[in-house]
CSV table of C-alpha atoms and ligand atoms in Angstrom, one decimal:
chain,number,residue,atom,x,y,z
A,1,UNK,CA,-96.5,7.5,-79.0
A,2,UNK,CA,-96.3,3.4,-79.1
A,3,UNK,CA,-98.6,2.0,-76.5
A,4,UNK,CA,-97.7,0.2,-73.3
A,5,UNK,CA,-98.0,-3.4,-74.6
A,6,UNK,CA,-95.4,-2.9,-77.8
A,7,UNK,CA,-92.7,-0.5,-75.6
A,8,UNK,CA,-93.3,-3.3,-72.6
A,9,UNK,CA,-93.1,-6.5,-74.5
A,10,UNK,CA,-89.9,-4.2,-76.7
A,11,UNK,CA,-87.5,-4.0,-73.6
A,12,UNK,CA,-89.3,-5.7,-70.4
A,13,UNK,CA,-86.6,-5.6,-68.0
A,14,UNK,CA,-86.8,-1.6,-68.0
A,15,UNK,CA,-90.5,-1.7,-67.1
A,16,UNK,CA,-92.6,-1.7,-64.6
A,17,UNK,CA,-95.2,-4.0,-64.7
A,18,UNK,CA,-98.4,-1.7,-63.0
A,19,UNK,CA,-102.0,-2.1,-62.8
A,20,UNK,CA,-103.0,0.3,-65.9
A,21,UNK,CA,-105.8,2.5,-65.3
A,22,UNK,CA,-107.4,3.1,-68.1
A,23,UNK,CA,-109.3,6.1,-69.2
A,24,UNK,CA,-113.7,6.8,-71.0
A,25,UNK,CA,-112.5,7.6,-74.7
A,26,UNK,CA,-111.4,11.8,-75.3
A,27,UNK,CA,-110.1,11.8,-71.4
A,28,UNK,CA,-106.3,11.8,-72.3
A,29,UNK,CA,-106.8,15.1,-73.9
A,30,UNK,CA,-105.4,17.2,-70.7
A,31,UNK,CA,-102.8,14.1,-70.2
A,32,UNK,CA,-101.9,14.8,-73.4
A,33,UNK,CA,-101.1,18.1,-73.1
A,34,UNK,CA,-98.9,18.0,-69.8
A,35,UNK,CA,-101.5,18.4,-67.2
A,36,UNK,CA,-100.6,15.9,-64.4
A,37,UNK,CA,-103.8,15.0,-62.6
A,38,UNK,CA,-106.3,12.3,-63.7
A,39,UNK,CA,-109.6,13.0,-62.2
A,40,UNK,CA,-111.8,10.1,-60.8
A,41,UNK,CA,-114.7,10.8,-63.1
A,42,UNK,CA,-112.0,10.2,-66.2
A,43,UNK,CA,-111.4,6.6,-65.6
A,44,UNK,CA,-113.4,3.6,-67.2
A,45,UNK,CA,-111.6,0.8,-65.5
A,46,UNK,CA,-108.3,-0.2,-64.3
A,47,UNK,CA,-106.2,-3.7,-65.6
A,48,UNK,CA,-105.1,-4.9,-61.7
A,49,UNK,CA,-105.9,-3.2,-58.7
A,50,UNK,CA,-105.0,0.4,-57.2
A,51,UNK,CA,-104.3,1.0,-53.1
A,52,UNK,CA,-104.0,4.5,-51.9
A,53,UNK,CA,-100.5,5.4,-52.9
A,54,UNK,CA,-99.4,2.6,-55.5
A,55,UNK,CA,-97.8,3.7,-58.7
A,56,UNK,CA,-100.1,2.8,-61.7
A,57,UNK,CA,-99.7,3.2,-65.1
A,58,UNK,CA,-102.5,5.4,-67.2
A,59,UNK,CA,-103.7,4.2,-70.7
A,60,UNK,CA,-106.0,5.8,-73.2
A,61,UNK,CA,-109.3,3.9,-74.2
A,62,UNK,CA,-107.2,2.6,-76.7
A,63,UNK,CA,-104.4,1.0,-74.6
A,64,UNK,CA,-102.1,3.6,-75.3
A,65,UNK,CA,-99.4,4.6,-72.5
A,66,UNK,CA,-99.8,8.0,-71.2
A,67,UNK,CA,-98.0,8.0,-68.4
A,68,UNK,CA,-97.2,6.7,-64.7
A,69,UNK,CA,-98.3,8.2,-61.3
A,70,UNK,CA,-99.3,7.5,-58.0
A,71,UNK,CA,-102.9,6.4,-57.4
A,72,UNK,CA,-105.2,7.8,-54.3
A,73,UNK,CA,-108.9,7.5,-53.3
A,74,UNK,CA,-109.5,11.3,-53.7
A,75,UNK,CA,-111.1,13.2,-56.6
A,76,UNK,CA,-107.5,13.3,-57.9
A,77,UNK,CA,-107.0,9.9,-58.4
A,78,UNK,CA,-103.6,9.9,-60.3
A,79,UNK,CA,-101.0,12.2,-60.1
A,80,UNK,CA,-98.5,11.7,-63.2
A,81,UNK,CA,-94.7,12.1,-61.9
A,82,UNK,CA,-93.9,10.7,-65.7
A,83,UNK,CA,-95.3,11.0,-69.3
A,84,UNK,CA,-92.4,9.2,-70.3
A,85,UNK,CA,-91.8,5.2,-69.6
A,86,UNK,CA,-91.0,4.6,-66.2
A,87,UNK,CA,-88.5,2.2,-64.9
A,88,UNK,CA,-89.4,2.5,-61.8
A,89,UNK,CA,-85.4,2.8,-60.8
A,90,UNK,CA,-84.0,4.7,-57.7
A,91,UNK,CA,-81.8,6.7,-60.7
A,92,UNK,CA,-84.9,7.9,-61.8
A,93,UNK,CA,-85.8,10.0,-58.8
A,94,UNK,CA,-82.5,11.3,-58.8
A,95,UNK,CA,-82.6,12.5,-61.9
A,96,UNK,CA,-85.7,14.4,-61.6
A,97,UNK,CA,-83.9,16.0,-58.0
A,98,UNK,CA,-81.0,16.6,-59.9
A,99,UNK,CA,-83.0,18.6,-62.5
A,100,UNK,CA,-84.6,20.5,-59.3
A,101,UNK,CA,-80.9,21.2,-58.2
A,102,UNK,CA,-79.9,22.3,-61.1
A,103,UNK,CA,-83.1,24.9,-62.0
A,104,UNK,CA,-82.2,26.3,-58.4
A,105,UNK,CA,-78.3,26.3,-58.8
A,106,UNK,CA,-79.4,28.5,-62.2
A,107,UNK,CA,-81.4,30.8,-60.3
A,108,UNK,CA,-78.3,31.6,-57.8
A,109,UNK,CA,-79.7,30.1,-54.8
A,110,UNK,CA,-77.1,27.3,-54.2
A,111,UNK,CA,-73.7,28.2,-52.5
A,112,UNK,CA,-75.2,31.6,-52.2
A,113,UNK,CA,-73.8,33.4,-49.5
A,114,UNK,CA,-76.5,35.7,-48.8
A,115,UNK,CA,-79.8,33.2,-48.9
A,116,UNK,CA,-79.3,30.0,-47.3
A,117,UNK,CA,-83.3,29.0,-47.4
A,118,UNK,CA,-84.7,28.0,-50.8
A,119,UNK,CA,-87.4,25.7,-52.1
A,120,UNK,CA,-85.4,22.9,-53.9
A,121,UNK,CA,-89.2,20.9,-55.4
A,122,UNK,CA,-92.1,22.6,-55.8
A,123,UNK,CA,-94.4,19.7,-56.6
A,124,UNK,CA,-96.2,19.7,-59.9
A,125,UNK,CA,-94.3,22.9,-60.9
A,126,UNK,CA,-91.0,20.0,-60.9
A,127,UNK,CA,-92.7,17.5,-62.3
A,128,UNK,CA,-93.2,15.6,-58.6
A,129,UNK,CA,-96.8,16.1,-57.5
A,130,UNK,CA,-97.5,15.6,-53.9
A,131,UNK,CA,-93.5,16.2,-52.8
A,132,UNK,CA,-92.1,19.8,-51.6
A,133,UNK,CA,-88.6,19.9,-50.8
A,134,UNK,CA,-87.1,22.7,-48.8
A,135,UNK,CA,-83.5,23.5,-47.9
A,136,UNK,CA,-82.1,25.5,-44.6
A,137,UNK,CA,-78.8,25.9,-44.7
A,138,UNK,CA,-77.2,22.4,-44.7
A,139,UNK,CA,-81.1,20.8,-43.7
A,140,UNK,CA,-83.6,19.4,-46.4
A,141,UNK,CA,-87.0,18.9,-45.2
A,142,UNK,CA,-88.8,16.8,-47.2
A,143,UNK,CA,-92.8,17.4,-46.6
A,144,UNK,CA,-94.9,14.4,-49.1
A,145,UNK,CA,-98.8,15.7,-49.4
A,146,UNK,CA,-99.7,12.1,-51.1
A,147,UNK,CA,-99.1,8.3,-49.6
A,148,UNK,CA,-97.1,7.8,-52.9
A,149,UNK,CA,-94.6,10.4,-52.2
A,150,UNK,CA,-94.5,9.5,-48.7
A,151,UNK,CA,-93.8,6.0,-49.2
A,152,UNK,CA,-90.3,6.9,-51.6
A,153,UNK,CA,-89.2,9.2,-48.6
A,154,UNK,CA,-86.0,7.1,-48.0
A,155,UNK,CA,-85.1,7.2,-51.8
A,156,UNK,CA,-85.6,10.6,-51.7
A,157,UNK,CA,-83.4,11.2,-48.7
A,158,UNK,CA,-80.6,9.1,-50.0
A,159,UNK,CA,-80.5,10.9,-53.6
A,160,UNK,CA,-80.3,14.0,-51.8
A,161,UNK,CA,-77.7,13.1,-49.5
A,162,UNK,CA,-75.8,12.0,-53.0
A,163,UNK,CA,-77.0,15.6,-55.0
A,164,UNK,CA,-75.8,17.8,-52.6
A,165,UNK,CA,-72.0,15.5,-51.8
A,166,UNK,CA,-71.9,15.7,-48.3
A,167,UNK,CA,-73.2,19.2,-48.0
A,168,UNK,CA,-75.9,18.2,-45.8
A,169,UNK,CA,-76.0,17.6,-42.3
A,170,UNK,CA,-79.5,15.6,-42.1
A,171,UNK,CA,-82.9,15.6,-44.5
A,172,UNK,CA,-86.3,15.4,-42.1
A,173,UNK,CA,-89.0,14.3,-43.1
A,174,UNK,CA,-92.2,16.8,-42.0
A,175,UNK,CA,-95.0,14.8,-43.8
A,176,UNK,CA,-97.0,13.6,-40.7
A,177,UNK,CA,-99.3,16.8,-40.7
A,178,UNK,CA,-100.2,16.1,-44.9
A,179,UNK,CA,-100.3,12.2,-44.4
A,180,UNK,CA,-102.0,11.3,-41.4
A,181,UNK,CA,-104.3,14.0,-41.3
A,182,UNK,CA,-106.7,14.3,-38.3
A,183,UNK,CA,-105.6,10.5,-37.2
A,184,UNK,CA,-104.6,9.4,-33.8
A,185,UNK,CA,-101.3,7.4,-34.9
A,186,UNK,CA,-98.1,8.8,-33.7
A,187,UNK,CA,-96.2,11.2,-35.8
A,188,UNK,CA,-94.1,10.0,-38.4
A,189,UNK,CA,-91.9,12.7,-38.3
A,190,UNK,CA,-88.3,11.7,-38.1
A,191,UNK,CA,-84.7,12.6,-39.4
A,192,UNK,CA,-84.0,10.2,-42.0
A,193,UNK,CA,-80.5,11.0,-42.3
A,194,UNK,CA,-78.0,12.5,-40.1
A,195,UNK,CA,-79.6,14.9,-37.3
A,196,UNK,CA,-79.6,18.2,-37.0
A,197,UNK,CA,-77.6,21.4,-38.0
A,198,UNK,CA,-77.4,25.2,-38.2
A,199,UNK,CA,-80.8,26.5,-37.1
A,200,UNK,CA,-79.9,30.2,-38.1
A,201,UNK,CA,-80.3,30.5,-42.1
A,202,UNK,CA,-80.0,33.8,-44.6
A,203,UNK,CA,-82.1,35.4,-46.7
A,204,UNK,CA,-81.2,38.3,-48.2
A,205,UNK,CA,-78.8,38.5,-45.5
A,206,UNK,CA,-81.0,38.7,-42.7
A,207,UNK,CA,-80.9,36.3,-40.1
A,208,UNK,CA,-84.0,33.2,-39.1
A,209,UNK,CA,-83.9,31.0,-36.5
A,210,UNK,CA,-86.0,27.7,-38.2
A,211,UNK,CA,-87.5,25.2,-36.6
A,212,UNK,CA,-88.8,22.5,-38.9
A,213,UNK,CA,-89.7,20.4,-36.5
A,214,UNK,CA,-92.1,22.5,-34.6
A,215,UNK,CA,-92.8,25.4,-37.3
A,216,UNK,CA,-95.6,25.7,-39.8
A,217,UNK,CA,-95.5,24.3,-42.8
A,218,UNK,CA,-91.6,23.4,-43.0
A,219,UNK,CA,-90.7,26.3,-40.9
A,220,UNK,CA,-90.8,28.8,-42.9
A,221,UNK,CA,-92.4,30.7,-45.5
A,222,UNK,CA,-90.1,30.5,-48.0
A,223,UNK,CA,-92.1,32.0,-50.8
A,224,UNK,CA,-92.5,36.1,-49.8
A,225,UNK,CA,-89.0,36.0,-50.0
A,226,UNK,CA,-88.9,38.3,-52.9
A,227,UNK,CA,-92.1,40.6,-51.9
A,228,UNK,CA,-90.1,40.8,-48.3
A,229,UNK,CA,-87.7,42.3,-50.2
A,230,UNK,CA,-89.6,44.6,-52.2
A,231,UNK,CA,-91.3,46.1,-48.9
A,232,UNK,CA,-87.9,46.8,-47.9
A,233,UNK,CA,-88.0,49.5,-50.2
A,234,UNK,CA,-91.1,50.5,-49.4
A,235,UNK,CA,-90.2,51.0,-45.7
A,236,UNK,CA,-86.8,53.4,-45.9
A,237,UNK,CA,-87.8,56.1,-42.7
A,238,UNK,CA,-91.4,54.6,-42.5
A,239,UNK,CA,-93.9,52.9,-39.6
A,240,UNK,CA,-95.0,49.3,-40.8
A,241,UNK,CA,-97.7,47.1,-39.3
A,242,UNK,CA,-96.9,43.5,-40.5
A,243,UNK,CA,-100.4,41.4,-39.5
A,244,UNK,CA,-100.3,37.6,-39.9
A,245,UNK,CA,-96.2,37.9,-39.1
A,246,UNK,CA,-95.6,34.6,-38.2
A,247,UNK,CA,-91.3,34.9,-38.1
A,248,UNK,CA,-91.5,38.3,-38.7
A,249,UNK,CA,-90.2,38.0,-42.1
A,250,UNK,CA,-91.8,41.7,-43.6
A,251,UNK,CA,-90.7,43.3,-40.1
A,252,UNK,CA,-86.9,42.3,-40.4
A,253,UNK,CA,-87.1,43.4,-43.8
A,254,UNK,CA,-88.6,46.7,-43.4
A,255,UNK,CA,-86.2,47.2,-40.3
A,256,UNK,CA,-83.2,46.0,-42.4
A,257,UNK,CA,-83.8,48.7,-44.8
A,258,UNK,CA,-84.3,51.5,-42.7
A,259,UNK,CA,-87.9,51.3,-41.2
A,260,UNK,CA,-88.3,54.0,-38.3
A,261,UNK,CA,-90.4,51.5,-36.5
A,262,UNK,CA,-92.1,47.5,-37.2
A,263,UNK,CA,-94.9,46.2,-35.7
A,264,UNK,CA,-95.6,42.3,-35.9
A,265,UNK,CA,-99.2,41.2,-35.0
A,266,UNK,CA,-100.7,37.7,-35.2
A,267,UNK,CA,-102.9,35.6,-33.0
A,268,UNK,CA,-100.7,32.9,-32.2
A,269,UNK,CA,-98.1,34.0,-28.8
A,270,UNK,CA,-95.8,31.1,-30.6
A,271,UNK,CA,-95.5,33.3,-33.6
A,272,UNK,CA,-95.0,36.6,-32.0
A,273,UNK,CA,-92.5,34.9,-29.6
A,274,UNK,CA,-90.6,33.7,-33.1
A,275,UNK,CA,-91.0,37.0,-34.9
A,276,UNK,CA,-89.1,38.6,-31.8
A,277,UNK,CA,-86.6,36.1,-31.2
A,278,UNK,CA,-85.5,37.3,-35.2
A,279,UNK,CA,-85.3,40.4,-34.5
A,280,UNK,CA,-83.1,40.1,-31.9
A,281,UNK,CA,-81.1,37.6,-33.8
A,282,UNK,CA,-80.6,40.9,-36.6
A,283,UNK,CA,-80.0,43.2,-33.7
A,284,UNK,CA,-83.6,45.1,-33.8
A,285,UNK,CA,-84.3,46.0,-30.2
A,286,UNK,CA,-87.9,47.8,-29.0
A,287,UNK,CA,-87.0,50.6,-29.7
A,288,UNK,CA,-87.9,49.7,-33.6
A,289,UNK,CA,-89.9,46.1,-32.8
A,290,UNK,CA,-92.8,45.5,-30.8
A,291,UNK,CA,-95.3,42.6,-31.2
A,292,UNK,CA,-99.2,43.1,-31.0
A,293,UNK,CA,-101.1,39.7,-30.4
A,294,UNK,CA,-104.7,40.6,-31.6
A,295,UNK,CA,-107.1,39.2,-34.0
A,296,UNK,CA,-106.2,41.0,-37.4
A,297,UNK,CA,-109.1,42.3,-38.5
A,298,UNK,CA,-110.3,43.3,-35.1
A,299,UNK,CA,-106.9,45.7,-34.4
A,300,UNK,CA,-107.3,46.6,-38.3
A,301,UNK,CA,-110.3,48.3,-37.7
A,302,UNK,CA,-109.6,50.6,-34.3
A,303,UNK,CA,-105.6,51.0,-35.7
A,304,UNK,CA,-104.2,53.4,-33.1
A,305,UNK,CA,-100.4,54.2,-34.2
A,306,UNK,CA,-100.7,56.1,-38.3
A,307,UNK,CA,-99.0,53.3,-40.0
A,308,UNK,CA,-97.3,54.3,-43.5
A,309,UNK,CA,-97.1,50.6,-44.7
A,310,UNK,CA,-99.4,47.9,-43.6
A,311,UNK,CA,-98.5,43.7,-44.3
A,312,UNK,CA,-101.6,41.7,-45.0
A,313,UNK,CA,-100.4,37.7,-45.5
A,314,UNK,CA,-103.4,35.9,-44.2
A,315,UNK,CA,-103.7,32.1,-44.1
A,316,UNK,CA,-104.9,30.0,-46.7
A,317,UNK,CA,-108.6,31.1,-46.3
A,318,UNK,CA,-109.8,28.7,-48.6
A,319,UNK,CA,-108.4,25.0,-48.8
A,320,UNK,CA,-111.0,23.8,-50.8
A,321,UNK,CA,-113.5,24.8,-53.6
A,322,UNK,CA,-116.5,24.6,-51.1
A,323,UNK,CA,-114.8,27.3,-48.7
A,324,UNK,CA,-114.4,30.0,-51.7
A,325,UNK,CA,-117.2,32.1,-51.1
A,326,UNK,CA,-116.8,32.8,-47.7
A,327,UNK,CA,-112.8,32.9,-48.0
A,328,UNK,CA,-113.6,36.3,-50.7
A,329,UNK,CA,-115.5,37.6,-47.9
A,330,UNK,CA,-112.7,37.3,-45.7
A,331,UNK,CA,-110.5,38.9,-48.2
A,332,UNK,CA,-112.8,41.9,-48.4
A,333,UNK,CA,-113.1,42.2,-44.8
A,334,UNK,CA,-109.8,42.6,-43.8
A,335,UNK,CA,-108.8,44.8,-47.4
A,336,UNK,CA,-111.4,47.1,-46.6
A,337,UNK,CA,-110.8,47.3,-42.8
A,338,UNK,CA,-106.7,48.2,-43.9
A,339,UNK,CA,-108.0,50.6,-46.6
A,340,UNK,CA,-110.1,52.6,-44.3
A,341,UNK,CA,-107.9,53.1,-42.2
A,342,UNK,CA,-104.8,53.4,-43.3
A,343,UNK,CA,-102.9,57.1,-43.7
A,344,UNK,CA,-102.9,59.3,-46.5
A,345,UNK,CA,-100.6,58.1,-49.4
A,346,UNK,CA,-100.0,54.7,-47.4
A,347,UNK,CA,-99.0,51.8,-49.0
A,348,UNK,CA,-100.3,48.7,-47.9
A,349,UNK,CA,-98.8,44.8,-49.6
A,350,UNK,CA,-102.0,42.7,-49.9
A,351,UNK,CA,-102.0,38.3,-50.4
A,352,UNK,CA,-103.9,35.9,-50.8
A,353,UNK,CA,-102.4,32.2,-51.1
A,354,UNK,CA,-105.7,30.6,-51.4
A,355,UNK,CA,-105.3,28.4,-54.3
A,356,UNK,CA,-108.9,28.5,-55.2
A,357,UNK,CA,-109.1,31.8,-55.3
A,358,UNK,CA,-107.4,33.0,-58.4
A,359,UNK,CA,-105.9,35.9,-59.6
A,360,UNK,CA,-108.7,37.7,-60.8
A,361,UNK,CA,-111.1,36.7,-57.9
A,362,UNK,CA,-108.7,38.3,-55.5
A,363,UNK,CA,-108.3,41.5,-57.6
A,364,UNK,CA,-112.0,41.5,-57.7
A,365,UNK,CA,-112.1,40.7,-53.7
A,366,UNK,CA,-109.7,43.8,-53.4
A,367,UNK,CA,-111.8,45.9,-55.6
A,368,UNK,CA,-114.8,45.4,-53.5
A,369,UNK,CA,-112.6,46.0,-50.4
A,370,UNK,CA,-112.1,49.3,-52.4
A,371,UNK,CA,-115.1,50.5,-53.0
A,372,UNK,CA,-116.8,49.8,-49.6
A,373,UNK,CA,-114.0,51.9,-48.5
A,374,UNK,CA,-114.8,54.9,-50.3
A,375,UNK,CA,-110.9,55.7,-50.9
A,376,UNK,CA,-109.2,56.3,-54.3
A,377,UNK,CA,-107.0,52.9,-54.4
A,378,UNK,CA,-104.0,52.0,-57.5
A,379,UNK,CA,-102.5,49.2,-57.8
A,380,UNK,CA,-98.3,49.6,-57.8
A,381,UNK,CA,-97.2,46.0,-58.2
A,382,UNK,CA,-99.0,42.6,-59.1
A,383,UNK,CA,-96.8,40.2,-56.9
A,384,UNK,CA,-96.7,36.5,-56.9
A,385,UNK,CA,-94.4,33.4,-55.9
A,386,UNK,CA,-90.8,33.1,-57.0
A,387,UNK,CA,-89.0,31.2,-59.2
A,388,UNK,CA,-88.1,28.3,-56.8
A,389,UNK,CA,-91.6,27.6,-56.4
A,390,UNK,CA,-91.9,27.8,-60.5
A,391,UNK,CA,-95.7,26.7,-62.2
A,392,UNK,CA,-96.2,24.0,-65.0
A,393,UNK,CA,-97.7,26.1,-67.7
A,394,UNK,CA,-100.0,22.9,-67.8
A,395,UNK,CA,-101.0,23.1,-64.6
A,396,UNK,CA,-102.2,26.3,-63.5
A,397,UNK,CA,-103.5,25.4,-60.6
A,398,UNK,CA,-99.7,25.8,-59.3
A,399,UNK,CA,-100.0,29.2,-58.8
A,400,UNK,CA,-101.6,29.6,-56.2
A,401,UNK,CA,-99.5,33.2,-54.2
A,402,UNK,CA,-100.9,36.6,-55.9
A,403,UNK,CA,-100.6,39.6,-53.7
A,404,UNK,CA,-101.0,43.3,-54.6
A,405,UNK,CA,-99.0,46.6,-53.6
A,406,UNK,CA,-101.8,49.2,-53.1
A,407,UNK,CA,-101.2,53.2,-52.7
A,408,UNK,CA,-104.4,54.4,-51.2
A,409,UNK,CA,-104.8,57.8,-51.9
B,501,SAH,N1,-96.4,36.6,-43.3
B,501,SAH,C1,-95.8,35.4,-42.8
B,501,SAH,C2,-96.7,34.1,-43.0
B,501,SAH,C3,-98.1,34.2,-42.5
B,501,SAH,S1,-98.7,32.7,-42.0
B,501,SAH,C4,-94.4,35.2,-43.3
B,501,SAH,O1,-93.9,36.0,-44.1
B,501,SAH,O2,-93.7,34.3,-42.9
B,501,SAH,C5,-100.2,33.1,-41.3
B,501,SAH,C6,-100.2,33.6,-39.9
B,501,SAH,O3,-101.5,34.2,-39.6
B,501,SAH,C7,-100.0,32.5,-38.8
B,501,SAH,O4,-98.8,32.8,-38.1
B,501,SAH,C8,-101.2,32.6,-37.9
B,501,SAH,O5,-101.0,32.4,-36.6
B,501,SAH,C9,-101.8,34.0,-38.2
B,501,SAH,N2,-103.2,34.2,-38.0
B,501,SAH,C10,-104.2,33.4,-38.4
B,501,SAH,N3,-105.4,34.0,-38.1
B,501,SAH,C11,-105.2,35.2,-37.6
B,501,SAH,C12,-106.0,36.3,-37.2
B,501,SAH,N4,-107.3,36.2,-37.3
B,501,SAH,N5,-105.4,37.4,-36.7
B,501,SAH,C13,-104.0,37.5,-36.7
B,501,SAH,N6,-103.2,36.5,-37.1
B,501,SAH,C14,-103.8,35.3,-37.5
């Protein structure tokens, strides 16, 4: 690879010119090999200076270019959006949309009549750290998690608006919550182009009233499409208890495919007032819906009605490293409190989208949950997210939604 300085001083009007951080001698081995993050401990000095957010340019001890990213004062201190030379042109962050698009347009989810609510960037796992993207209907909501991102907001909004020709009605940008965390400034939140549009979206042909301007996250939690789907199939004639429902997603499912009854529990009123406001919208009346508002593990452990199927999609227990051990004990409570109790030959879908908690750890955490049990437990299905949120191979971290389908004997 030729080094800044000779591809710079080659063709300087398609460069950047960038404070270059530069990095202790054998730390561009992970840069090297794809993986997007440059830790703070990595870097010997910088060439310039670096504000929370700026776009700097990453060297090897050497001098040679590894690539371009946005700085911040964290542990991660750059997040590579390039490995190539960067230009630092509005074209370029069309392109790297356009390649989103086009993944997604591949995986059937654009112009599909059925599922009008995808995940158009997925961060790292699209080359674009620190930016998620989601589409509802004819609405993108663009949510930035770093001050880099945030700051090409309008860049972004007016490549999508081009990408998408007039097919959208407005992109909104839902960053506020990421970027100005626990501060008392004024939300940032805002439509930054047109306003509004169809609040009703598909997936899989069942209907969700989103709001992205209230809603978690950016309304919806796009990525158990595909396990909703599979509990479908799990719930033909059955009684399902969906805890943590949020919108109800699992309980339209089940219902959808024939559940004899869904029950939607969560803590939050808000939620349970959203999960029934979609059933109604797919004609589910209480007759087959009712909504429980109880602490999960609390209801989980005096369950009255003999579920068949029991939904257990908890929170992010774990945000950070220092929270894992105590997040695995959460993941054992509430397993073992569902195992216990659940019926004969029930089935119950188990998650964890903890990012720090890994694969293994949360097979482990079920395991436990098992054996304190006492009940003869196999594993059916290893789930995870789906392909609109895909994971660098380089970055593993990426992967962060593993759930398991559990028949307890
Ligand atoms: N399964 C949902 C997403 C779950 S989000 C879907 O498919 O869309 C997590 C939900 O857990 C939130 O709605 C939150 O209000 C709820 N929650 C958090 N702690 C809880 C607790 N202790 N008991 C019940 N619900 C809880």
């Amino acid at each position: 690879m030729p080094s800044f300085a000779a591809s710079f001083s080659g063709n300087s009007n398609f460069y950047m010119v960038l404070t270059q951080i530069i990095l202790k001698p054998g730390k561009e081995q992970s840069l090297k090999r794809f993986h997007p993050w440059v830790f703070s401990g990595a870097i010997k000095g910088m060439k310039g200076t670096a504000q929370e957010g700026d776009m700097v340019q990453v060297v090897d001890s050497q001098g040679n270019y590894l690539g371009t990213g946005h700085y911040a004062n964290g542990s991660i201190a750059v997040r590579i959006f390039t490995f190539k030379p960067f230009d630092g042109s509005a074209d370029f962050w069309k392109e790297k949309l356009q390649a989103a698009f086009k993944l997604r347009e591949r995986l059937g989810l654009v112009h599909n009549e059925h599922t009008t609510i995808y995940r158009l960037v997925h961060a790292e796992g699209d080359g674009l750290p620190g930016l998620i993207i989601d589409i509802y209907g004819t609405v993108a909501v663009i949510q930035a998690h770093s001050t880099g991102m945030f700051a090409l907001r309008e860049t972004l909004a007016d490549a999508l608006v081009q990408i998408y020709r007039g097919k959208l009605t407005a992109v909104y940008d839902k960053s506020n919550e990421k970027i100005n965390k626990g501060s008392n400034t004024p939300s940032t939140n805002q439509y930054l182009y047109g306003e509004g549009g169809e609040k009703v979206c598909l997936e899989y042909g069942s209907k969700y009233n989103i709001d992205w301007i209230e809603g978690q996250k950016t309304g919806f939690f796009i990525d158990q499409r595909e396990n909703r789907r599979l509990l479908g199939e799990f719930s033909v004639g059955k009684k399902v208890l969906n805890t943590f429902c949020y919108t109800g997603g699992f309980s339209i499912s089940a219902l959808k495919h024939g559940a004899l009854l869904a029950h939607s529990l969560d803590s939050s009123q808000k939620a349970l007032e959203l999960a029934e406001e979609n059933a109604v919208l797919n004609g589910f009346d209480s007759t087959r819906h009712a909504t429980i508002k109880a602490d999960a593990v609390e209801y989980l452990k005096n369950l009255q009605e003999d579920y068949d199927v029991i939904v257990l999609d908890p929170p992010a227990f774990a945000k950070h490293l220092s929270a894992r051990h105590k997040a695995v004990h959460g993941y054992i409570r509430i397993n073992e409190a569902a195992i216990k109790q659940i019926k004969p030959g029930g089935i119950i879908f188990t998650f964890s989208c903890s990012q720090v908690v890994d694969k293994k750890l949360f097979h482990d955490s079920v395991m436990a949950a098992s054996i304190q049990a006492g009940r003869k437990v196999r594993i059916l299905h290893q789930l995870h997210q789906p392909a609109d949120h895909p994971v660098s191979i380089y970055h593993p971290e990426g992967e962060y939604l593993k759930g398991l389908v559990l028949e307890v004997e």
